[in-house]
Amino acid sequence: MAESNLGQELRQEMEHLIGQLQESLSTVILGTDERIALPPESELALANFSEALPEKGCGARETIERLLDLNAVAGGNTGGPRCFHFVIGGSTPAALAADLLATAFETVTYTWLLSPVGVRMELQALDWLKEMLGLPREWTGVMVTGATMANFVCLAAARQWWGEQLGVDVSETGLSGMPQMPVLTSGFVHASTLKVMATQGVGRGNVQQFCRDDFGRLDLGAMEKALIELDGKPAVMIVNAGEVNAGEFDPVEDMINLARQHNCWVHVDGAFGLFARLSPRTAHFVEGAERADSATVDGHKWLNVPYDSGYAFVRDYNLLARAFRYSADYLPDENNDRPTMGAIGPESSRRGRSFAVWATIKAYGRDGHRRIVEHCLDIAQHFAEQVKQQDQLELMNDVQLNIVAFRYNPGNMSEADLDTLNERLGEAVLADGRFLVGTTKIGARTVFRPAFSNWRTRYSDVEEFADVVLEVAESLS
Ligand SMILES: Cc1ncc(COP(=O)(O)O)c(C=O)c1O
């Protein structure tokens, strides 16, 4: 049978594409500061997006041109300096370059034999992260897609521990016939933890939140009472180190002290909050985290590596290995020298996420990353100053970290009307497109919650943000 021309055609196309790619990569990357945060009417721009399945296809050049055009009218500039939505970091130059290379090399890091260097970089970068964030050297880390999956991994290990405390290997026999696993936390718990509990047989409704106020701050006494009532039965405590509404922290030390008086697994969700450890200005918020049993850290937030990148750290390797055991005759055996990362985490197939993490720490070191964190702390304080200077803006939190909760308040309005106004304003600011930012509820109040986690954001960006909020508010009335 004659060989088809496909291979030759695609190789030639790849060669031609490289020139086009070089040009567009430099336009895209060097244009990040100036690109609009969210093109206005982007959904309208996609009105005619759907098309019939292409029978022949139009080739790579035209397809990539179309992709660039589409992104220009409907792509969020989430890596740009004026994206303050959710908690979204930028990418350092080294991280971005390394991540592009991980794609170019088509690296697979399921196990050492597919990319010895990809796996070594993962282990090295995880060791560096532990050192930077003050987590014990002996803990095992694994890279995943983000903090949701890191919570998934850590809480799977917690659930494994809990089952074994009751004499059951839940990874083998499941939860059938088991009592309810007690999960205790504050009102700062992140939605992703509830999602994880929903999928791990615990049920999101069974997560007990002990709150002393509308913000969701922990009622430690009530939590202690619940633990005493458990009378030594194993339980899981979730400490929220960095919450998304206003960047506050659960009392990490107090909670871990309490947990240690009872039979608790302590998990710290420090998706972005654990980075507070990098600066002497904020390290005290997470003191004691090293005495937990597991911790979640996100890379695409404050480490400033490209999406998607998160890290689960667990004290006891064996629990991870039992929870995520993955073996088959065609798969290699795991051993310490040649680890199979896909057998201690949920993903079997995994991309070369380690390249970017290794590269950014190698390129900038602990000091460079401390500077990124402190830059964002400064930006948050600078923005809080802008809010304070404007009569019609009201600061809603004491800014401790990188999130500033505030609202528009022109005066003489009821709380309910202010909430409605700020909801409308939130939508209008997003529709304006110059900034990507979200609102939330703190208690019953609707507030903006810009989160600053990107090295690219400048003082001028946040000054302009305050002006834009006021300008858009003016246009609403
Ligand atoms: C504290 C916390 N935990 C978990 C998550 C989920 O992270 P991801 O979206 O990376 O899965 C977030 C995201 O903002 C977070 O702030």
Tab-separated table of C-alpha atoms and ligand atoms in Angstrom:
chain	number	residue	atom	x	y	z
A	1	MET	CA	0.000	0.000	0.000
A	2	ALA	CA	1.390	3.410	-0.943
A	3	GLU	CA	2.115	5.778	1.924
A	4	SER	CA	-0.299	8.715	2.018
A	5	ASN	CA	0.963	12.251	1.637
A	6	LEU	CA	-0.473	13.312	4.963
A	7	GLY	CA	2.788	13.283	6.883
A	8	GLN	CA	4.583	15.279	4.214
A	9	GLU	CA	1.762	17.816	3.950
A	10	LEU	CA	1.571	18.414	7.673
A	11	ARG	CA	5.346	18.665	8.066
A	12	GLN	CA	5.454	21.301	5.360
A	13	GLU	CA	2.572	23.159	6.904
A	14	MET	CA	4.312	23.148	10.282
A	15	GLU	CA	7.380	24.744	8.723
A	16	HIS	CA	5.314	27.494	7.134
A	17	LEU	CA	3.358	28.034	10.295
A	18	ILE	CA	6.423	28.775	12.393
A	19	GLY	CA	7.009	32.186	10.779
A	20	GLN	CA	3.361	33.172	11.273
A	21	LEU	CA	3.516	31.917	14.846
A	22	GLN	CA	6.661	33.838	15.734
A	23	GLU	CA	5.055	37.045	14.571
A	24	SER	CA	1.757	36.502	16.338
A	25	LEU	CA	3.411	35.312	19.544
A	26	SER	CA	5.393	38.498	19.771
A	27	THR	CA	2.308	40.638	19.011
A	28	VAL	CA	0.231	38.763	21.580
A	29	ILE	CA	2.818	38.629	24.349
A	30	LEU	CA	4.214	42.129	23.912
A	31	GLY	CA	0.684	43.494	23.527
A	32	THR	CA	-0.544	42.095	26.848
A	33	ASP	CA	-0.253	45.399	28.709
A	34	GLU	CA	-2.306	47.275	26.138
A	35	ARG	CA	-4.939	44.743	25.104
A	36	ILE	CA	-8.374	45.552	26.482
A	37	ALA	CA	-9.356	43.501	29.532
A	38	LEU	CA	-12.586	42.252	27.947
A	39	PRO	CA	-13.665	43.401	24.476
A	40	PRO	CA	-17.094	45.055	24.795
A	41	GLU	CA	-19.991	43.098	23.312
A	42	SER	CA	-17.857	40.004	23.022
A	43	GLU	CA	-20.858	37.700	23.180
A	44	LEU	CA	-22.438	39.573	20.295
A	45	ALA	CA	-19.215	39.137	18.345
A	46	LEU	CA	-19.676	35.382	18.652
A	47	ALA	CA	-23.257	35.430	17.410
A	48	ASN	CA	-22.280	33.674	14.176
A	49	PHE	CA	-19.618	31.482	15.684
A	50	SER	CA	-21.311	28.135	15.137
A	51	GLU	CA	-20.670	26.566	11.762
A	52	ALA	CA	-21.153	23.242	10.071
A	53	LEU	CA	-18.534	20.555	10.568
A	54	PRO	CA	-15.770	21.359	8.036
A	55	GLU	CA	-15.458	18.459	5.646
A	56	LYS	CA	-12.051	19.435	4.274
A	57	GLY	CA	-10.879	22.126	6.643
A	58	CYS	CA	-9.253	25.406	5.616
A	59	GLY	CA	-5.694	24.646	6.751
A	60	ALA	CA	-3.631	25.853	9.669
A	61	ARG	CA	-2.694	29.346	8.449
A	62	GLU	CA	-6.280	30.478	7.914
A	63	THR	CA	-7.444	28.719	11.087
A	64	ILE	CA	-4.833	30.459	13.232
A	65	GLU	CA	-5.663	33.816	11.642
A	66	ARG	CA	-9.328	33.212	12.460
A	67	LEU	CA	-8.442	32.268	16.027
A	68	LEU	CA	-6.497	35.497	16.472
A	69	ASP	CA	-9.387	37.524	15.038
A	70	LEU	CA	-11.879	35.791	17.309
A	71	ASN	CA	-9.724	36.347	20.354
A	72	ALA	CA	-9.406	40.018	19.487
A	73	VAL	CA	-13.180	40.441	19.676
A	74	ALA	CA	-14.089	37.956	22.394
A	75	GLY	CA	-11.011	36.961	24.393
A	76	GLY	CA	-10.509	38.047	27.996
A	77	ASN	CA	-7.059	39.488	28.689
A	78	THR	CA	-6.801	37.471	31.874
A	79	GLY	CA	-3.010	37.680	31.944
A	80	GLY	CA	-3.117	41.452	31.556
A	81	PRO	CA	-2.530	44.135	34.169
A	82	ARG	CA	-6.184	45.151	34.441
A	83	CYS	CA	-7.697	41.769	35.254
A	84	PHE	CA	-8.730	41.789	38.919
A	85	HIS	CA	-11.451	39.139	38.684
A	86	PHE	CA	-11.471	35.949	40.805
A	87	VAL	CA	-7.817	35.494	41.859
A	88	ILE	CA	-5.936	35.399	38.577
A	89	GLY	CA	-2.188	35.790	38.366
A	90	GLY	CA	-0.092	36.776	35.392
A	91	SER	CA	2.836	34.838	34.005
A	92	THR	CA	6.471	35.677	34.539
A	93	PRO	CA	8.527	35.728	31.317
A	94	ALA	CA	10.411	32.548	32.261
A	95	ALA	CA	7.209	30.722	33.195
A	96	LEU	CA	5.457	31.699	29.981
A	97	ALA	CA	8.409	30.690	27.807
A	98	ALA	CA	8.833	27.374	29.615
A	99	ASP	CA	5.145	26.609	29.345
A	100	LEU	CA	5.187	27.282	25.612
A	101	LEU	CA	8.126	24.921	25.341
A	102	ALA	CA	6.303	22.240	27.330
A	103	THR	CA	3.639	22.394	24.621
A	104	ALA	CA	6.173	22.504	21.815
A	105	PHE	CA	7.926	19.436	23.227
A	106	GLU	CA	4.505	17.822	23.776
A	107	THR	CA	5.807	16.733	27.160
A	108	VAL	CA	3.916	14.072	29.105
A	109	THR	CA	4.672	13.703	32.814
A	110	TYR	CA	2.571	10.697	33.760
A	111	THR	CA	5.728	8.850	34.703
A	112	TRP	CA	9.493	9.252	34.664
A	113	LEU	CA	10.034	7.165	31.569
A	114	LEU	CA	8.053	9.481	29.280
A	115	SER	CA	10.001	12.515	30.394
A	116	PRO	CA	12.648	11.951	33.051
A	117	VAL	CA	13.346	15.675	33.050
A	118	GLY	CA	9.672	16.654	33.288
A	119	VAL	CA	9.268	14.492	36.394
A	120	ARG	CA	12.580	15.645	37.912
A	121	MET	CA	11.534	19.272	37.373
A	122	GLU	CA	8.253	18.545	39.102
A	123	LEU	CA	9.948	17.052	42.146
A	124	GLN	CA	12.550	19.821	42.270
A	125	ALA	CA	9.987	22.602	41.874
A	126	LEU	CA	7.751	21.053	44.545
A	127	ASP	CA	10.743	20.872	46.924
A	128	TRP	CA	11.512	24.530	46.227
A	129	LEU	CA	7.881	25.470	46.818
A	130	LYS	CA	7.833	23.661	50.154
A	131	GLU	CA	10.916	25.578	51.211
A	132	MET	CA	9.536	28.919	49.995
A	133	LEU	CA	6.189	28.384	51.685
A	134	GLY	CA	7.536	26.881	54.915
A	135	LEU	CA	6.090	23.408	54.460
A	136	PRO	CA	8.026	20.388	55.753
A	137	ARG	CA	10.563	18.835	53.381
A	138	GLU	CA	9.239	15.315	53.994
A	139	TRP	CA	5.766	16.085	52.641
A	140	THR	CA	4.870	14.690	49.237
A	141	GLY	CA	3.732	17.066	46.525
A	142	VAL	CA	1.977	16.518	43.245
A	143	MET	CA	1.077	18.988	40.516
A	144	VAL	CA	-2.535	19.242	39.395
A	145	THR	CA	-4.653	21.677	37.392
A	146	GLY	CA	-5.368	24.138	40.198
A	147	ALA	CA	-6.514	24.547	43.770
A	148	THR	CA	-9.806	22.718	43.225
A	149	MET	CA	-7.904	19.598	42.253
A	150	ALA	CA	-5.299	20.181	44.961
A	151	ASN	CA	-8.159	20.254	47.478
A	152	PHE	CA	-9.460	17.092	45.842
A	153	VAL	CA	-6.115	15.336	46.302
A	154	CYS	CA	-5.572	16.505	49.884
A	155	LEU	CA	-9.103	15.642	50.930
A	156	ALA	CA	-8.883	12.245	49.247
A	157	ALA	CA	-5.835	11.615	51.455
A	158	ALA	CA	-7.801	12.910	54.451
A	159	ARG	CA	-10.690	10.604	53.637
A	160	GLN	CA	-8.294	7.680	53.270
A	161	TRP	CA	-6.837	8.513	56.702
A	162	TRP	CA	-10.310	8.814	58.208
A	163	GLY	CA	-11.345	5.418	56.835
A	164	GLU	CA	-8.171	3.784	58.102
A	165	GLN	CA	-8.795	5.271	61.545
A	166	LEU	CA	-12.006	3.234	61.489
A	167	GLY	CA	-10.224	0.178	60.108
A	168	VAL	CA	-11.460	0.542	56.519
A	169	ASP	CA	-9.528	1.135	53.296
A	170	VAL	CA	-12.154	3.314	51.596
A	171	SER	CA	-10.232	3.328	48.322
A	172	GLU	CA	-10.918	-0.426	48.134
A	173	THR	CA	-14.322	-0.826	49.662
A	174	GLY	CA	-15.959	2.567	49.272
A	175	LEU	CA	-18.020	4.399	51.850
A	176	SER	CA	-20.990	2.076	51.989
A	177	GLY	CA	-21.934	1.312	55.590
A	178	MET	CA	-19.532	3.904	56.969
A	179	PRO	CA	-20.660	6.693	59.300
A	180	GLN	CA	-20.717	10.295	58.063
A	181	MET	CA	-17.201	11.762	57.866
A	182	PRO	CA	-17.193	14.908	60.050
A	183	VAL	CA	-15.788	17.921	58.176
A	184	LEU	CA	-15.421	21.137	60.163
A	185	THR	CA	-14.482	24.566	58.899
A	186	SER	CA	-15.372	28.266	59.000
A	187	GLY	CA	-17.585	30.326	56.689
A	188	PHE	CA	-14.450	31.189	54.720
A	189	VAL	CA	-14.515	27.756	53.102
A	190	HIS	CA	-14.014	27.982	49.344
A	191	ALA	CA	-16.707	26.719	46.978
A	192	SER	CA	-14.224	24.262	45.501
A	193	THR	CA	-13.945	22.417	48.811
A	194	LEU	CA	-17.704	21.985	48.864
A	195	LYS	CA	-17.523	20.682	45.290
A	196	VAL	CA	-14.836	18.213	46.339
A	197	MET	CA	-16.941	17.023	49.267
A	198	ALA	CA	-19.890	16.640	46.906
A	199	THR	CA	-17.857	14.312	44.717
A	200	GLN	CA	-16.084	12.329	47.437
A	201	GLY	CA	-19.205	10.842	48.959
A	202	VAL	CA	-19.352	13.248	51.891
A	203	GLY	CA	-21.939	15.652	50.496
A	204	ARG	CA	-21.512	19.390	50.332
A	205	GLY	CA	-24.387	19.783	52.771
A	206	ASN	CA	-22.464	17.881	55.435
A	207	VAL	CA	-19.617	20.368	55.705
A	208	GLN	CA	-20.105	22.069	59.083
A	209	GLN	CA	-19.329	25.776	59.040
A	210	PHE	CA	-18.807	27.456	62.404
A	211	CYS	CA	-19.272	31.211	61.963
A	212	ARG	CA	-19.431	34.017	64.443
A	213	ASP	CA	-20.478	36.772	62.009
A	214	ASP	CA	-21.783	37.578	58.533
A	215	PHE	CA	-18.292	37.591	57.087
A	216	GLY	CA	-18.037	33.893	57.933
A	217	ARG	CA	-15.269	34.353	60.486
A	218	LEU	CA	-14.630	31.279	62.608
A	219	ASP	CA	-16.425	30.599	65.868
A	220	LEU	CA	-13.594	28.642	67.466
A	221	GLY	CA	-15.575	27.883	70.641
A	222	ALA	CA	-18.419	26.295	68.678
A	223	MET	CA	-15.952	24.259	66.660
A	224	GLU	CA	-14.268	23.080	69.847
A	225	LYS	CA	-17.619	22.050	71.288
A	226	ALA	CA	-18.374	19.981	68.183
A	227	LEU	CA	-14.993	18.271	68.438
A	228	ILE	CA	-15.523	17.474	72.117
A	229	GLU	CA	-18.855	15.913	71.214
A	230	LEU	CA	-17.098	13.678	68.694
A	231	ASP	CA	-15.288	12.179	71.666
A	232	GLY	CA	-12.156	11.056	69.856
A	233	LYS	CA	-13.840	9.968	66.630
A	234	PRO	CA	-11.738	10.998	63.630
A	235	ALA	CA	-12.649	14.244	61.865
A	236	VAL	CA	-11.345	16.515	59.132
A	237	MET	CA	-10.702	20.191	59.813
A	238	ILE	CA	-10.297	22.642	56.957
A	239	VAL	CA	-8.337	25.807	57.628
A	240	ASN	CA	-8.886	28.577	55.087
A	241	ALA	CA	-5.700	30.555	54.715
A	242	GLY	CA	-6.830	33.338	52.418
A	243	GLU	CA	-10.533	33.757	51.582
A	244	VAL	CA	-11.781	35.225	48.360
A	245	ASN	CA	-14.076	38.055	49.502
A	246	ALA	CA	-11.593	40.208	51.356
A	247	GLY	CA	-8.339	38.228	51.645
A	248	GLU	CA	-8.863	37.309	55.303
A	249	PHE	CA	-7.472	34.265	57.114
A	250	ASP	CA	-8.838	31.726	59.552
A	251	PRO	CA	-6.756	31.707	62.761
A	252	VAL	CA	-4.330	29.076	61.496
A	253	GLU	CA	-2.378	28.480	64.719
A	254	ASP	CA	-5.445	28.363	66.955
A	255	MET	CA	-7.204	25.893	64.699
A	256	ILE	CA	-4.232	23.590	64.432
A	257	ASN	CA	-3.715	23.733	68.203
A	258	LEU	CA	-7.346	22.746	68.627
A	259	ALA	CA	-7.097	19.986	66.043
A	260	ARG	CA	-4.075	18.543	67.790
A	261	GLN	CA	-6.058	18.137	70.997
A	262	HIS	CA	-8.529	15.998	69.072
A	263	ASN	CA	-8.342	13.260	66.479
A	264	CYS	CA	-8.241	15.515	63.415
A	265	TRP	CA	-6.738	15.652	60.000
A	266	VAL	CA	-5.973	19.305	59.298
A	267	HIS	CA	-6.057	20.554	55.747
A	268	VAL	CA	-4.951	24.103	54.922
A	269	ASP	CA	-6.466	25.634	51.786
A	270	GLY	CA	-3.775	28.196	51.068
A	271	ALA	CA	-4.453	28.509	47.336
A	272	PHE	CA	-3.142	32.055	47.305
A	273	GLY	CA	-2.880	32.792	51.040
A	274	LEU	CA	0.150	30.571	51.606
A	275	PHE	CA	2.140	33.015	49.491
A	276	ALA	CA	1.771	35.425	52.420
A	277	ARG	CA	4.664	33.418	53.855
A	278	LEU	CA	7.017	34.939	51.304
A	279	SER	CA	6.863	38.397	52.865
A	280	PRO	CA	7.770	39.334	56.429
A	281	ARG	CA	4.863	41.770	56.189
A	282	THR	CA	2.286	38.974	55.983
A	283	ALA	CA	4.011	35.723	57.014
A	284	HIS	CA	2.357	35.776	60.447
A	285	PHE	CA	-1.054	35.065	58.899
A	286	VAL	CA	-0.021	31.520	58.010
A	287	GLU	CA	2.278	30.708	60.874
A	288	GLY	CA	1.788	27.112	61.965
A	289	ALA	CA	0.649	25.792	58.575
A	290	GLU	CA	3.599	23.387	58.668
A	291	ARG	CA	1.871	21.506	61.506
A	292	ALA	CA	-1.079	20.584	59.289
A	293	ASP	CA	-1.460	17.297	57.418
A	294	SER	CA	-1.999	18.676	53.950
A	295	ALA	CA	-2.023	21.948	52.075
A	296	THR	CA	-3.329	23.346	48.807
A	297	VAL	CA	-1.334	25.875	46.813
A	298	ASP	CA	-2.198	27.442	43.472
A	299	GLY	CA	0.428	28.386	40.898
A	300	HIS	CA	-1.725	30.296	38.429
A	301	LYS	CA	-2.625	32.716	41.185
A	302	TRP	CA	0.307	34.234	43.031
A	303	LEU	CA	3.209	32.213	41.656
A	304	ASN	CA	2.468	33.802	38.287
A	305	VAL	CA	2.726	30.730	36.122
A	306	PRO	CA	0.269	30.128	33.244
A	307	TYR	CA	-2.992	28.261	33.746
A	308	ASP	CA	-3.518	25.593	34.757
A	309	SER	CA	-1.244	24.844	37.656
A	310	GLY	CA	-1.875	23.875	41.281
A	311	TYR	CA	-0.063	21.795	43.915
A	312	ALA	CA	-1.241	19.373	46.566
A	313	PHE	CA	1.072	18.714	49.508
A	314	VAL	CA	0.415	15.823	51.879
A	315	ARG	CA	2.358	14.775	54.961
A	316	ASP	CA	1.953	11.025	54.435
A	317	TYR	CA	2.969	9.738	51.013
A	318	ASN	CA	1.456	6.309	51.702
A	319	LEU	CA	-2.045	7.699	52.006
A	320	LEU	CA	-1.731	9.319	48.583
A	321	ALA	CA	-0.329	6.141	47.106
A	322	ARG	CA	-3.225	4.106	48.491
A	323	ALA	CA	-5.909	6.641	47.547
A	324	PHE	CA	-4.703	7.072	43.956
A	325	ARG	CA	-3.204	3.635	43.259
A	326	TYR	CA	-3.073	3.079	39.524
A	327	SER	CA	-1.618	-0.055	38.131
A	328	ALA	CA	-1.943	-2.336	35.163
A	329	ASP	CA	0.342	-4.796	33.467
A	330	TYR	CA	1.240	-2.329	30.732
A	331	LEU	CA	2.090	0.462	33.191
A	332	PRO	CA	5.502	0.771	34.867
A	333	ASP	CA	5.960	-0.015	38.547
A	334	GLU	CA	6.520	2.934	40.784
A	335	ASN	CA	9.662	3.276	42.800
A	336	ASN	CA	11.355	6.073	44.661
A	337	ASP	CA	13.962	6.823	42.027
A	338	ARG	CA	11.571	6.676	39.157
A	339	PRO	CA	8.247	7.951	40.431
A	340	THR	CA	4.953	7.754	38.645
A	341	MET	CA	3.256	11.050	39.366
A	342	GLY	CA	0.067	9.748	37.784
A	343	ALA	CA	-0.204	7.170	40.587
A	344	ILE	CA	-0.321	9.668	43.449
A	345	GLY	CA	-2.840	12.077	41.948
A	346	PRO	CA	-6.081	12.083	39.991
A	347	GLU	CA	-4.719	12.656	36.504
A	348	SER	CA	-2.966	9.847	34.718
A	349	SER	CA	-2.242	11.755	31.532
A	350	ARG	CA	-0.665	15.054	32.471
A	351	ARG	CA	1.118	17.780	30.552
A	352	GLY	CA	4.496	19.295	31.353
A	353	ARG	CA	3.191	21.689	33.980
A	354	SER	CA	6.468	21.385	35.846
A	355	PHE	CA	8.425	23.279	33.185
A	356	ALA	CA	6.896	26.644	34.055
A	357	VAL	CA	7.044	26.152	37.823
A	358	TRP	CA	10.657	25.045	37.742
A	359	ALA	CA	11.583	27.839	35.337
A	360	THR	CA	10.031	30.698	37.274
A	361	ILE	CA	11.660	29.673	40.554
A	362	LYS	CA	14.987	29.032	38.811
A	363	ALA	CA	14.840	32.383	37.022
A	364	TYR	CA	13.723	34.632	39.877
A	365	GLY	CA	14.326	32.641	43.032
A	366	ARG	CA	12.671	33.118	46.366
A	367	ASP	CA	13.569	36.788	46.295
A	368	GLY	CA	11.962	37.459	42.922
A	369	HIS	CA	8.756	35.802	44.071
A	370	ARG	CA	8.800	37.713	47.348
A	371	ARG	CA	9.002	40.872	45.239
A	372	ILE	CA	5.965	39.801	43.183
A	373	VAL	CA	3.968	39.166	46.364
A	374	GLU	CA	5.039	42.471	47.920
A	375	HIS	CA	4.323	44.326	44.683
A	376	CYS	CA	0.741	43.040	44.833
A	377	LEU	CA	0.477	43.937	48.541
A	378	ASP	CA	1.583	47.481	47.627
A	379	ILE	CA	-0.866	47.649	44.739
A	380	ALA	CA	-3.713	46.610	47.059
A	381	GLN	CA	-2.747	49.299	49.586
A	382	HIS	CA	-2.413	51.886	46.828
A	383	PHE	CA	-5.855	51.034	45.513
A	384	ALA	CA	-7.306	51.186	49.039
A	385	GLU	CA	-5.866	54.718	49.238
A	386	GLN	CA	-7.665	55.661	46.010
A	387	VAL	CA	-10.911	54.359	47.489
A	388	LYS	CA	-10.406	56.342	50.685
A	389	GLN	CA	-9.745	59.528	48.729
A	390	GLN	CA	-13.052	59.308	46.853
A	391	ASP	CA	-16.133	60.396	48.774
A	392	GLN	CA	-18.339	58.117	46.716
A	393	LEU	CA	-16.293	54.971	47.242
A	394	GLU	CA	-16.429	53.063	50.515
A	395	LEU	CA	-13.769	50.669	51.731
A	396	MET	CA	-15.370	47.547	53.227
A	397	ASN	CA	-12.357	45.738	54.683
A	398	ASP	CA	-9.139	46.335	56.474
A	399	VAL	CA	-6.807	45.387	53.614
A	400	GLN	CA	-4.494	42.641	54.878
A	401	LEU	CA	-3.469	40.986	51.685
A	402	ASN	CA	-4.210	41.433	47.990
A	403	ILE	CA	-7.998	41.834	47.895
A	404	VAL	CA	-9.797	45.137	48.409
A	405	ALA	CA	-13.524	44.979	49.139
A	406	PHE	CA	-15.265	48.267	48.372
A	407	ARG	CA	-18.516	49.632	47.038
A	408	TYR	CA	-19.898	52.682	45.333
A	409	ASN	CA	-21.859	54.712	47.849
A	410	PRO	CA	-23.110	58.127	46.728
A	411	GLY	CA	-24.847	58.620	50.106
A	412	ASN	CA	-28.485	58.888	51.172
A	413	MET	CA	-29.448	55.423	49.975
A	414	SER	CA	-30.818	52.434	51.851
A	415	GLU	CA	-28.596	49.357	52.166
A	416	ALA	CA	-30.920	47.411	49.872
A	417	ASP	CA	-30.761	50.116	47.190
A	418	LEU	CA	-26.992	50.279	47.510
A	419	ASP	CA	-26.801	46.532	46.909
A	420	THR	CA	-28.927	46.810	43.783
A	421	LEU	CA	-26.898	49.755	42.555
A	422	ASN	CA	-23.589	47.954	43.077
A	423	GLU	CA	-24.883	44.853	41.315
A	424	ARG	CA	-25.873	46.966	38.306
A	425	LEU	CA	-22.585	48.810	38.471
A	426	GLY	CA	-20.655	45.529	38.581
A	427	GLU	CA	-22.321	44.432	35.352
A	428	ALA	CA	-21.799	47.839	33.753
A	429	VAL	CA	-18.075	47.921	34.623
A	430	LEU	CA	-17.645	44.466	33.084
A	431	ALA	CA	-19.561	45.541	29.974
A	432	ASP	CA	-17.321	48.611	29.701
A	433	GLY	CA	-14.409	46.220	29.173
A	434	ARG	CA	-11.509	48.292	30.433
A	435	PHE	CA	-11.288	46.162	33.592
A	436	LEU	CA	-12.137	42.572	34.401
A	437	VAL	CA	-13.452	42.571	37.957
A	438	GLY	CA	-16.150	40.899	39.994
A	439	THR	CA	-18.549	41.579	42.818
A	440	THR	CA	-19.447	39.383	45.769
A	441	LYS	CA	-21.595	39.380	48.872
A	442	ILE	CA	-20.086	40.047	52.256
A	443	GLY	CA	-22.932	39.194	54.558
A	444	ALA	CA	-25.898	40.779	52.791
A	445	ARG	CA	-23.852	43.579	51.194
A	446	THR	CA	-22.846	43.623	47.527
A	447	VAL	CA	-19.262	44.762	47.071
A	448	PHE	CA	-16.533	44.838	44.441
A	449	ARG	CA	-13.597	42.602	45.288
A	450	PRO	CA	-10.637	43.332	42.998
A	451	ALA	CA	-7.851	40.823	43.651
A	452	PHE	CA	-4.306	41.819	42.717
A	453	SER	CA	-2.028	38.901	41.886
A	454	ASN	CA	-0.257	39.907	38.689
A	455	TRP	CA	3.261	41.392	38.483
A	456	ARG	CA	2.077	43.433	35.477
A	457	THR	CA	-0.419	45.595	37.375
A	458	ARG	CA	0.848	49.160	37.853
A	459	TYR	CA	-0.171	51.932	40.216
A	460	SER	CA	-1.589	53.779	37.194
A	461	ASP	CA	-3.866	50.794	36.437
A	462	VAL	CA	-5.522	50.881	39.848
A	463	GLU	CA	-5.775	54.676	39.813
A	464	GLU	CA	-7.566	54.399	36.477
A	465	PHE	CA	-9.755	51.632	37.872
A	466	ALA	CA	-11.099	53.919	40.607
A	467	ASP	CA	-11.798	56.587	37.958
A	468	VAL	CA	-13.559	54.099	35.672
A	469	VAL	CA	-15.836	52.850	38.475
A	470	LEU	CA	-16.868	56.450	39.199
A	471	GLU	CA	-17.276	57.285	35.511
A	472	VAL	CA	-19.437	54.224	34.828
A	473	ALA	CA	-21.463	54.881	37.999
A	474	GLU	CA	-22.113	58.418	36.773
A	475	SER	CA	-23.377	57.063	33.457
A	476	LEU	CA	-25.885	54.817	35.271
A	477	SER	CA	-27.682	57.611	37.026
B	1	LIG	C1	-8.924	29.592	48.606
B	1	LIG	C2	-9.190	28.968	47.272
B	1	LIG	N1	-9.283	27.642	47.171
B	1	LIG	C3	-9.527	27.030	46.006
B	1	LIG	C4	-9.700	27.759	44.844
B	1	LIG	C5	-9.978	27.046	43.544
B	1	LIG	O1	-8.896	27.274	42.687
B	1	LIG	P1	-8.862	26.851	41.149
B	1	LIG	O2	-9.845	27.735	40.470
B	1	LIG	O3	-7.459	27.098	40.761
B	1	LIG	O4	-9.249	25.425	41.045
B	1	LIG	C6	-9.601	29.145	44.903
B	1	LIG	C7	-9.806	29.969	43.692
B	1	LIG	O5	-9.947	31.167	43.759
B	1	LIG	C8	-9.317	29.768	46.143
B	1	LIG	O6	-9.195	31.095	46.246
